[in-house]
XYZ file of N, CA and C in Angstrom:
753
model
N 7.662 29.498 9.866
C 8.296 28.756 10.957
C 8.821 29.715 12.024
N 9.559 30.756 11.587
C 10.102 31.710 12.552
C 8.996 32.399 13.319
N 7.919 32.815 12.605
C 6.821 33.510 13.264
C 6.123 32.618 14.276
N 6.110 31.314 14.034
C 5.481 30.388 14.969
C 6.266 30.298 16.263
N 7.566 30.267 16.194
C 8.408 29.967 17.344
C 9.001 31.193 18.034
N 9.184 32.288 17.333
C 9.933 33.410 17.881
C 9.062 34.650 18.026
N 9.299 35.397 19.119
C 8.602 36.658 19.356
C 9.661 37.754 19.491
N 9.574 38.762 18.651
C 10.535 39.862 18.666
C 9.762 41.169 18.741
N 9.850 41.855 19.883
C 9.129 43.112 20.085
C 9.906 44.314 19.561
N 11.224 44.200 19.444
C 12.047 45.334 19.017
C 12.960 44.914 17.872
N 12.387 44.684 16.685
C 13.231 44.273 15.553
C 14.197 45.381 15.144
N 15.390 44.987 14.730
C 16.401 45.920 14.244
C 16.589 45.683 12.746
N 16.776 46.775 11.995
C 16.906 46.641 10.544
C 18.170 45.886 10.174
N 19.294 46.237 10.790
C 20.547 45.540 10.540
C 21.268 45.324 11.869
N 20.830 44.351 12.659
C 21.465 44.131 13.966
C 22.886 43.622 13.813
N 23.740 44.027 14.754
C 25.108 43.508 14.767
C 25.150 42.103 15.346
N 24.177 41.792 16.199
C 24.128 40.497 16.867
C 22.687 40.233 17.267
N 22.325 38.966 17.339
C 20.983 38.584 17.765
C 21.081 37.763 19.058
N 20.205 38.077 19.996
C 20.096 37.345 21.255
C 18.738 36.675 21.295
N 18.721 35.381 21.546
C 17.466 34.635 21.654
C 17.382 34.009 23.038
N 16.268 34.263 23.735
C 16.044 33.736 25.080
C 15.081 32.560 25.034
N 15.407 31.512 25.773
C 14.576 30.303 25.823
C 14.083 30.109 27.251
N 12.760 30.115 27.460
C 12.192 30.127 28.809
C 12.298 28.796 29.551
N 12.014 28.888 30.855
C 11.979 27.745 31.768
C 10.741 26.883 31.502
N 10.622 25.788 32.230
C 9.473 24.895 32.108
C 8.184 25.647 32.425
N 7.248 25.615 31.499
C 6.006 26.341 31.664
C 6.117 27.805 31.307
N 7.318 28.275 31.004
C 7.548 29.692 30.736
C 7.115 30.093 29.341
N 7.027 31.407 29.140
C 6.576 31.965 27.877
C 7.556 33.036 27.388
N 7.348 33.455 26.162
C 8.215 34.476 25.576
C 7.955 35.853 26.173
N 6.739 36.101 26.661
C 6.318 37.430 27.072
C 7.240 38.177 28.020
N 7.668 37.571 29.131
C 8.479 38.320 30.098
C 9.806 38.832 29.550
N 10.302 38.254 28.475
C 11.590 38.698 27.938
C 11.478 39.941 27.068
N 10.246 40.347 26.752
C 10.062 41.484 25.850
C 10.714 42.750 26.400
N 10.639 42.951 27.711
C 11.172 44.181 28.309
C 12.699 44.185 28.357
N 13.335 43.044 28.154
C 14.790 42.988 28.204
C 15.426 43.753 27.044
N 14.735 43.808 25.911
C 15.332 44.379 24.719
C 15.754 45.823 24.875
N 15.004 46.609 25.657
C 15.326 48.029 25.803
C 16.554 48.262 26.662
N 16.996 47.245 27.407
C 18.164 47.392 28.285
C 19.446 46.870 27.648
N 19.360 46.386 26.435
C 20.520 45.826 25.741
C 21.068 46.835 24.741
N 22.296 46.641 24.246
C 22.844 47.557 23.242
C 21.895 47.730 22.056
N 21.866 48.911 21.476
C 20.911 49.229 20.414
C 21.094 48.377 19.163
N 22.279 47.831 18.980
C 22.500 47.008 17.792
C 22.243 45.527 18.061
N 21.661 45.224 19.235
C 21.308 43.846 19.584
C 19.817 43.635 19.389
N 19.451 42.643 18.608
C 18.045 42.303 18.402
C 17.676 41.138 19.317
N 16.659 41.336 20.140
C 16.225 40.322 21.101
C 14.974 39.620 20.612
N 15.009 38.303 20.636
C 13.826 37.485 20.390
C 13.704 36.479 21.529
N 12.507 35.952 21.716
C 12.289 34.898 22.711
C 11.502 33.770 22.064
N 11.797 32.559 22.476
C 11.120 31.386 21.925
C 9.774 31.208 22.626
N 8.759 30.928 21.830
C 7.441 30.580 22.364
C 7.207 29.088 22.111
N 7.256 28.295 23.171
C 6.996 26.865 23.045
C 5.505 26.629 22.775
N 5.159 25.496 22.165
C 3.737 25.201 21.962
C 3.036 24.911 23.294
N 1.726 25.163 23.309
C 0.915 24.830 24.475
C 0.751 25.944 25.475
N 1.060 27.199 25.084
C 0.931 28.332 26.006
C 0.698 29.632 25.231
N 0.129 30.623 25.946
C -0.165 31.940 25.394
C -0.804 31.822 24.011
N -0.216 32.430 22.984
C -0.834 32.419 21.664
C -0.674 31.082 20.938
N -0.028 30.103 21.591
C 0.059 28.745 21.034
C -0.664 27.746 21.936
N -1.623 28.255 22.700
C -2.325 27.428 23.676
C -3.103 26.292 23.018
N -3.579 26.508 21.805
C -4.367 25.485 21.126
C -3.522 24.299 20.666
N -2.203 24.459 20.629
C -1.318 23.377 20.217
C -0.956 22.505 21.408
N -0.776 21.204 21.204
C -0.324 20.363 22.314
C 1.113 20.691 22.679
N 1.448 20.627 23.965
C 2.853 20.848 24.344
C 3.740 19.754 23.770
N 5.025 20.046 23.682
C 5.969 19.094 23.093
C 6.005 17.801 23.904
N 5.936 16.675 23.211
C 5.971 15.389 23.888
C 7.344 14.751 23.908
N 8.258 15.273 23.102
C 9.624 14.757 23.119
C 10.580 15.888 22.806
N 11.777 15.790 23.350
C 12.750 16.866 23.221
C 13.232 17.022 21.794
N 13.412 15.927 21.094
C 13.908 15.994 19.719
C 12.969 16.824 18.852
N 11.665 16.576 18.970
C 10.703 17.329 18.180
C 10.704 18.807 18.527
N 10.825 19.106 19.823
C 10.871 20.496 20.249
C 12.104 21.193 19.673
N 13.249 20.536 19.763
C 14.495 21.124 19.255
C 14.456 21.251 17.743
N 13.814 20.319 17.065
C 13.661 20.430 15.613
C 13.018 21.767 15.250
N 11.912 22.085 15.949
C 11.204 23.320 15.651
C 12.001 24.553 16.001
N 12.631 24.536 17.180
C 13.415 25.693 17.625
C 14.607 25.926 16.713
N 15.360 24.879 16.426
C 16.569 25.037 15.606
C 16.233 25.512 14.196
N 15.158 24.994 13.630
C 14.759 25.428 12.287
C 14.377 26.900 12.279
N 13.751 27.371 13.369
C 13.388 28.783 13.465
C 14.610 29.668 13.671
N 15.621 29.148 14.367
C 16.828 29.928 14.630
C 17.747 30.025 13.412
N 17.704 29.040 12.557
C 18.661 28.987 11.446
C 18.674 30.267 10.602
N 17.514 30.843 10.231
C 17.568 32.068 9.431
C 18.193 33.253 10.161
N 18.254 33.195 11.500
C 18.837 34.292 12.274
C 20.361 34.254 12.285
N 20.935 33.168 11.815
C 22.386 33.019 11.901
C 23.124 33.751 10.781
N 22.392 34.600 10.007
C 23.098 35.492 9.091
C 23.825 36.589 9.866
N 23.510 36.709 11.154
C 24.222 37.570 12.087
C 24.735 36.693 13.229
N 25.768 37.115 13.948
C 26.205 36.346 15.120
C 25.033 36.154 16.090
N 24.943 34.968 16.655
C 23.800 34.592 17.477
C 24.258 34.207 18.878
N 23.569 34.742 19.884
C 23.790 34.377 21.282
C 22.508 33.733 21.791
N 22.632 32.590 22.454
C 21.486 31.900 23.044
C 21.558 31.997 24.557
N 20.442 32.372 25.181
C 20.312 32.388 26.640
C 19.142 31.496 27.007
N 19.410 30.425 27.765
C 18.355 29.532 28.197
C 18.352 29.405 29.707
N 17.166 29.554 30.307
C 17.062 29.426 31.760
C 16.377 28.117 32.126
N 17.020 27.349 33.024
C 16.470 26.101 33.559
C 16.173 25.136 32.402
N 14.918 24.746 32.189
C 14.595 23.891 31.049
C 15.042 24.543 29.745
N 14.976 25.866 29.684
C 15.419 26.572 28.489
C 16.888 26.362 28.192
N 17.699 26.109 29.239
C 19.115 25.815 29.022
C 19.288 24.489 28.297
N 18.440 23.524 28.620
C 18.466 22.237 27.927
C 18.162 22.432 26.445
N 17.085 23.169 26.172
C 16.677 23.380 24.779
C 17.730 24.195 24.032
N 18.274 25.220 24.690
C 19.296 26.058 24.051
C 20.533 25.241 23.689
N 20.966 24.370 24.611
C 22.146 23.549 24.346
C 21.898 22.595 23.187
N 20.736 21.938 23.195
C 20.431 21.011 22.105
C 20.312 21.754 20.772
N 19.714 22.943 20.798
C 19.611 23.738 19.573
C 20.989 24.178 19.090
N 21.875 24.523 20.027
C 23.238 24.900 19.654
C 23.966 23.737 18.992
N 23.771 22.532 19.527
C 24.370 21.352 18.908
C 23.842 21.141 17.492
N 22.523 21.323 17.332
C 21.917 21.124 16.021
C 22.430 22.172 15.027
N 22.466 23.433 15.451
C 22.969 24.480 14.569
C 24.437 24.240 14.204
N 25.212 23.769 15.172
C 26.621 23.472 14.909
C 26.758 22.389 13.848
N 25.912 21.371 13.937
C 25.950 20.291 12.950
C 25.576 20.792 11.564
N 24.796 21.860 11.526
C 24.398 22.449 10.243
C 25.398 23.508 9.767
N 26.493 23.699 10.500
C 27.479 24.696 10.114
C 27.080 26.115 10.437
N 26.176 26.290 11.404
C 25.677 27.629 11.749
C 25.648 27.800 13.266
N 26.747 27.459 13.916
C 26.800 27.469 15.380
C 26.625 28.870 15.950
N 26.083 28.976 17.158
C 25.981 30.290 17.807
C 27.351 30.823 18.191
N 27.395 32.129 18.436
C 28.637 32.746 18.882
C 28.875 32.584 20.360
N 27.818 32.327 21.144
C 27.955 32.162 22.592
C 26.691 31.481 23.100
N 26.845 30.580 24.058
C 25.725 29.911 24.728
C 25.768 30.281 26.198
N 24.645 30.806 26.707
C 24.516 31.144 28.125
C 23.462 30.232 28.731
N 23.871 29.430 29.715
C 22.970 28.464 30.344
C 22.770 28.882 31.802
N 21.530 29.051 32.195
C 21.195 29.640 33.484
C 20.350 28.681 34.311
N 20.713 28.536 35.594
C 19.876 27.785 36.519
C 19.687 26.322 36.176
N 20.708 25.705 35.602
C 20.562 24.314 35.163
C 21.882 23.566 35.304
N 21.818 22.358 35.845
C 22.981 21.475 35.912
C 23.357 21.019 34.506
N 24.607 20.653 34.318
C 25.075 20.213 33.005
C 24.364 18.928 32.586
N 24.075 18.755 31.300
C 23.357 17.562 30.837
C 24.166 16.280 30.929
N 25.481 16.393 31.148
C 26.298 15.195 31.327
C 26.077 14.557 32.692
N 25.465 15.285 33.636
C 25.155 14.738 34.951
C 23.876 13.913 34.872
N 23.721 12.923 35.756
C 22.529 12.063 35.697
C 21.235 12.855 35.810
N 20.233 12.410 35.062
C 18.913 13.040 35.136
C 18.318 12.806 36.519
N 17.463 13.733 36.947
C 16.829 13.575 38.248
C 15.495 14.311 38.254
N 14.652 13.961 39.249
C 13.378 14.652 39.431
C 12.200 13.819 38.972
N 11.071 13.959 39.658
C 9.863 13.235 39.287
C 8.617 14.109 39.411
N 8.799 15.438 39.375
C 7.648 16.318 39.544
C 6.611 16.117 38.443
N 7.056 15.674 37.267
C 6.086 15.480 36.183
C 5.128 14.334 36.463
N 5.434 13.495 37.458
C 4.542 12.388 37.818
C 3.671 12.724 39.026
N 3.875 13.873 39.633
C 3.165 14.224 40.865
C 1.773 14.782 40.569
N 1.000 14.941 41.638
C -0.344 15.497 41.517
C -0.288 16.973 41.132
N -1.421 17.498 40.685
C -1.473 18.918 40.343
C -1.114 19.796 41.538
N -1.617 19.437 42.715
C -1.324 20.236 43.910
C 0.172 20.251 44.211
N 0.818 19.103 44.070
C 2.258 19.041 44.318
C 3.034 19.828 43.273
N 2.582 19.764 42.032
C 3.257 20.496 40.970
C 3.117 22.004 41.188
N 1.934 22.441 41.577
C 1.727 23.862 41.866
C 2.600 24.304 43.034
N 2.666 23.477 44.080
C 3.498 23.826 45.239
C 4.966 23.963 44.841
N 5.427 23.122 43.929
C 6.813 23.207 43.470
C 7.050 24.484 42.675
N 6.105 24.850 41.828
C 6.246 26.080 41.047
C 6.318 27.302 41.964
N 5.485 27.301 42.978
C 5.495 28.421 43.926
C 6.799 28.438 44.710
N 7.286 27.252 45.106
C 8.535 27.173 45.860
C 9.705 27.721 45.046
N 9.736 27.402 43.777
C 10.825 27.863 42.918
C 10.774 29.372 42.694
N 9.574 29.930 42.780
C 9.460 31.381 42.711
C 9.137 31.947 41.350
N 8.863 31.118 40.374
C 8.596 31.642 39.039
C 7.137 31.844 38.721
N 6.250 31.443 39.654
C 4.819 31.499 39.390
C 4.078 31.985 40.622
N 3.084 32.832 40.423
C 2.267 33.321 41.529
C 1.250 32.266 41.945
N 1.256 31.917 43.229
C 0.360 30.892 43.729
C -1.099 31.264 43.617
N -1.437 32.556 43.759
C -2.844 32.956 43.701
C -3.428 32.730 42.308
N -2.607 32.872 41.265
C -3.103 32.608 39.919
C -3.464 31.135 39.735
N -2.642 30.271 40.302
C -2.850 28.834 40.123
C -3.915 28.270 41.058
N -4.506 29.126 41.874
C -5.646 28.696 42.687
C -6.919 28.610 41.845
N -6.912 29.256 40.703
C -8.058 29.267 39.797
C -8.060 27.975 38.976
N -9.114 27.147 39.088
C -9.147 25.869 38.348
C -9.002 26.040 36.839
N -9.556 27.125 36.285
C -9.462 27.337 34.842
C -8.021 27.628 34.427
N -7.304 28.401 35.252
C -5.900 28.695 34.955
C -5.075 27.417 35.049
N -5.347 26.625 36.073
C -4.624 25.347 36.208
C -4.824 24.470 34.977
N -6.080 24.360 34.545
C -6.390 23.482 33.414
C -5.680 23.927 32.148
N -5.503 25.240 31.992
C -4.850 25.759 30.794
C -3.331 25.690 30.889
N -2.807 25.868 32.103
C -1.367 26.070 32.291
C -0.598 24.796 32.602
N -1.173 23.936 33.440
C -0.400 22.803 33.959
C -0.008 21.752 32.918
N -0.813 21.493 31.867
C -0.353 20.496 30.888
C 1.002 20.841 30.273
N 1.224 22.111 29.935
C 2.511 22.507 29.365
C 3.613 22.403 30.407
N 3.306 22.800 31.651
C 4.303 22.709 32.720
C 4.722 21.262 32.926
N 3.743 20.378 33.008
C 4.042 18.958 33.248
C 4.848 18.362 32.100
N 4.485 18.725 30.863
C 5.215 18.212 29.702
C 6.660 18.695 29.718
N 6.864 19.986 30.040
C 8.224 20.530 30.093
C 9.039 19.879 31.198
N 8.411 19.703 32.375
C 9.114 19.056 33.484
C 9.547 17.644 33.094
N 8.695 16.928 32.382
C 9.062 15.567 31.977
C 10.303 15.586 31.094
N 10.340 16.493 30.120
C 11.504 16.571 29.241
C 12.752 16.978 30.016
N 12.586 17.921 30.948
C 13.737 18.398 31.726
C 14.253 17.334 32.685
N 13.334 16.617 33.311
C 13.722 15.670 34.359
C 14.242 14.352 33.809
N 14.052 14.108 32.544
C 14.522 12.848 31.958
C 15.677 13.061 30.982
N 16.155 14.296 30.863
C 17.208 14.582 29.879
C 18.586 14.266 30.441
N 19.370 13.526 29.655
C 20.741 13.177 30.035
C 21.559 13.085 28.760
N 22.685 13.790 28.720
C 23.538 13.820 27.540
C 24.957 13.434 27.931
N 25.216 12.154 28.233
C 26.536 11.784 28.745
C 27.655 11.909 27.717
N 27.328 11.866 26.442
C 28.395 11.840 25.429
C 28.139 12.829 24.306
N 27.608 13.998 24.643
C 27.343 15.004 23.619
C 28.653 15.541 23.066
N 28.727 15.755 21.769
C 29.945 16.374 21.223
C 30.079 17.785 21.778
N 31.292 18.200 22.146
C 31.445 19.536 22.712
C 31.232 20.621 21.661
N 30.633 21.718 22.082
C 30.564 22.899 21.245
C 31.961 23.507 21.125
N 32.141 24.400 20.162
C 33.405 25.113 20.035
C 33.288 26.557 20.496
N 32.073 27.049 20.629
C 31.869 28.446 21.012
C 31.953 28.602 22.535
N 32.142 29.833 23.030
C 32.171 30.055 24.475
C 30.845 29.684 25.135
N 30.941 29.190 26.357
C 29.762 28.868 27.170
C 29.898 29.578 28.507
N 28.829 30.244 28.926
C 28.763 30.861 30.248
C 27.632 30.219 31.024
N 27.924 29.714 32.213
C 26.904 29.158 33.099
C 26.618 30.177 34.206
N 25.336 30.373 34.508
C 24.913 31.366 35.486
C 23.950 30.696 36.466
N 24.055 31.069 37.727
C 23.130 30.531 38.719
C 22.927 31.525 39.847
N 21.843 31.321 40.587
C 21.614 32.069 41.807
C 22.351 31.402 42.953
N 22.921 32.209 43.834
C 23.726 31.648 44.922
C 22.915 30.763 45.855
N 21.595 30.991 45.929
C 20.737 30.196 46.806
C 19.835 29.247 46.016
N 20.194 28.964 44.777
C 19.383 28.075 43.941
C 19.416 26.656 44.504
N 18.249 26.084 44.733
C 18.159 24.712 45.245
C 18.214 23.671 44.134
N 18.174 24.124 42.873
C 18.127 23.200 41.746
C 19.494 22.921 41.149
N 20.461 23.780 41.416
C 21.806 23.609 40.859
C 22.799 24.297 41.780
N 23.941 23.639 42.016
C 25.001 24.281 42.791
C 26.173 24.594 41.855
N 27.204 25.221 42.407
C 28.310 25.666 41.555
C 29.023 24.495 40.884
N 29.181 23.398 41.597
C 29.858 22.237 41.003
C 29.065 21.699 39.815
N 27.753 21.608 39.968
C 26.914 21.115 38.878
C 26.888 22.077 37.704
N 26.899 23.380 38.004
C 26.940 24.373 36.923
C 28.297 24.375 36.231
N 29.369 24.189 37.015
C 30.714 24.190 36.445
C 30.918 23.013 35.483
N 30.129 21.955 35.634
C 30.257 20.798 34.748
C 29.893 21.130 33.300
N 29.256 22.284 33.078
C 29.011 22.715 31.700
C 30.325 22.936 30.935
N 31.416 23.116 31.651
C 32.709 23.341 30.994
C 33.095 22.179 30.085
N 32.615 20.985 30.402
C 32.952 19.821 29.585
C 32.183 19.803 28.263
N 31.225 20.711 28.119
C 30.390 20.718 26.920
C 30.861 21.715 25.868
N 32.049 22.264 26.062
C 32.634 23.117 25.034
C 34.141 22.964 25.033
N 34.721 23.111 23.861
C 36.181 23.181 23.755
C 36.641 24.632 23.761
N 35.678 25.550 23.800
C 35.989 26.967 23.848
C 36.058 27.472 25.280
N 36.123 28.782 25.465
C 36.195 29.354 26.810
C 34.932 29.069 27.616
N 35.119 28.895 28.925
C 33.990 28.669 29.830
C 34.080 29.653 30.992
N 32.924 30.205 31.365
C 32.844 31.147 32.472
C 31.683 30.759 33.369
N 31.869 30.886 34.680
C 30.799 30.633 35.640
C 30.505 31.921 36.394
N 29.235 32.298 36.468
C 28.812 33.491 37.197
C 27.725 33.110 38.194
N 27.805 33.657 39.395
C 26.773 33.441 40.416
C 26.304 34.793 40.925
N 24.996 34.940 41.072
C 24.397 36.185 41.552
C 23.524 35.905 42.773
N 23.312 36.890 43.613
C 22.419 36.694 44.761
C 21.016 36.284 44.296
N 20.402 35.374 45.070
C 19.042 34.973 44.746
C 18.902 33.486 44.560
N 17.676 33.063 44.314
C 17.354 31.658 44.153
C 17.288 31.244 42.696
N 16.387 30.311 42.396
C 16.323 29.761 41.045
C 15.982 30.845 40.023
N 15.092 31.756 40.389
C 14.752 32.877 39.518
C 15.444 34.134 40.024
N 16.747 34.062 40.124
C 17.563 35.146 40.653
C 17.365 36.461 39.904
N 17.003 36.392 38.622
C 16.879 37.607 37.815
C 15.485 38.223 37.870
N 14.531 37.589 38.547
C 13.185 38.151 38.617
C 13.139 39.430 39.451
N 13.687 39.448 40.665
C 13.646 40.702 41.419
C 14.624 41.752 40.910
N 15.751 41.317 40.331
C 16.759 42.262 39.854
C 17.353 41.758 38.542
N 16.872 42.336 37.440
C 17.346 41.907 36.122
C 18.692 42.504 35.750
N 19.070 43.596 36.413
C 20.219 44.372 35.957
C 21.505 43.557 35.813
N 21.876 42.710 36.800
C 23.151 41.986 36.644
C 23.186 41.069 35.419
N 22.100 40.331 35.194
C 22.117 39.407 34.054
C 22.040 40.181 32.743
N 21.347 41.329 32.734
C 21.301 42.124 31.513
C 22.658 42.753 31.206
N 23.392 43.150 32.264
C 24.756 43.651 32.030
C 25.631 42.546 31.450
N 25.503 41.348 32.005
C 26.269 40.217 31.501
C 25.942 39.955 30.032
N 24.657 39.904 29.707
C 24.262 39.642 28.323
C 24.702 40.773 27.403
N 24.658 42.005 27.907
C 25.156 43.119 27.104
C 26.636 42.981 26.799
N 27.414 42.594 27.811
C 28.849 42.386 27.601
C 29.100 41.271 26.593
N 28.338 40.193 26.721
C 28.531 39.048 25.829
C 28.146 39.409 24.397
N 26.998 40.065 24.218
C 26.580 40.396 22.855
C 27.543 41.387 22.199
N 28.059 42.343 22.985
C 29.039 43.285 22.407
C 30.307 42.538 21.972
N 30.754 41.600 22.811
C 31.969 40.849 22.471
C 31.759 39.987 21.230
N 30.591 39.351 21.132
C 30.306 38.506 19.980
C 30.174 39.345 18.711
N 29.504 40.495 18.829
C 29.356 41.367 17.664
C 30.707 41.862 17.167
N 31.600 42.158 18.105
C 32.920 42.677 17.730
C 33.790 41.596 17.093
N 33.764 40.410 17.713
C 34.651 39.339 17.253
C 34.025 38.462 16.182
N 32.675 38.478 16.125
C 31.941 37.549 15.252
C 32.511 36.149 15.408
N 32.302 35.584 16.615
C 32.932 34.309 16.967
C 32.124 33.100 16.523
N 31.310 33.232 15.504
C 30.589 32.067 15.031
C 31.559 30.944 14.702
N 31.188 29.713 15.118
C 32.128 28.613 14.944
C 31.416 27.361 14.483
């Protein structure tokens, strides 16, 4: 199960803390591999690989959020023998939050949840890109800045890539959690100052999803603020993982 869902390029024999990254809609585990070398040496980095992409291309993308979270949470559970930090960007923030709730219900809550580029799930769901044409969906991906437009000009790439993107967008655009039980662990919300998908007020609403400490951070840039400059978010994650490892704030 873990091998199916998680990719770890730099395993540690006895990590003090584990960091797991959950990608955006259509995203893959691959880009997070380089993050591991910039984190503290006692931090083990893994990234979630959703079905329907890269080495899981032969699998259908997730058709419902519950099923997706079932797989992710089950894969994360064995990692909770060490303090666990979850970082989810955009759609990944939705999955990370739901997985944190599931782990908490199992008595294995993460030590910290970091939600990036996403409005709080208690706010009304919005968006209809999953119902739009392929051309409109590609234009939106290019506008957001997470995908190269020249790659998606290739019909074969579109045919392989867009089904997973559309499936993820559907789950993201229809997700609403008005009455989720609050987590007890710290939550940090992060956004780009020029992000068109979430503003500070919408990001600050994540505070209602925990009874623990809440922090809001904003960095220069748009929805993919960390693509041109990873250093600020990696410093933040380094600070968080060191604090969790020291305090072992599992709750």
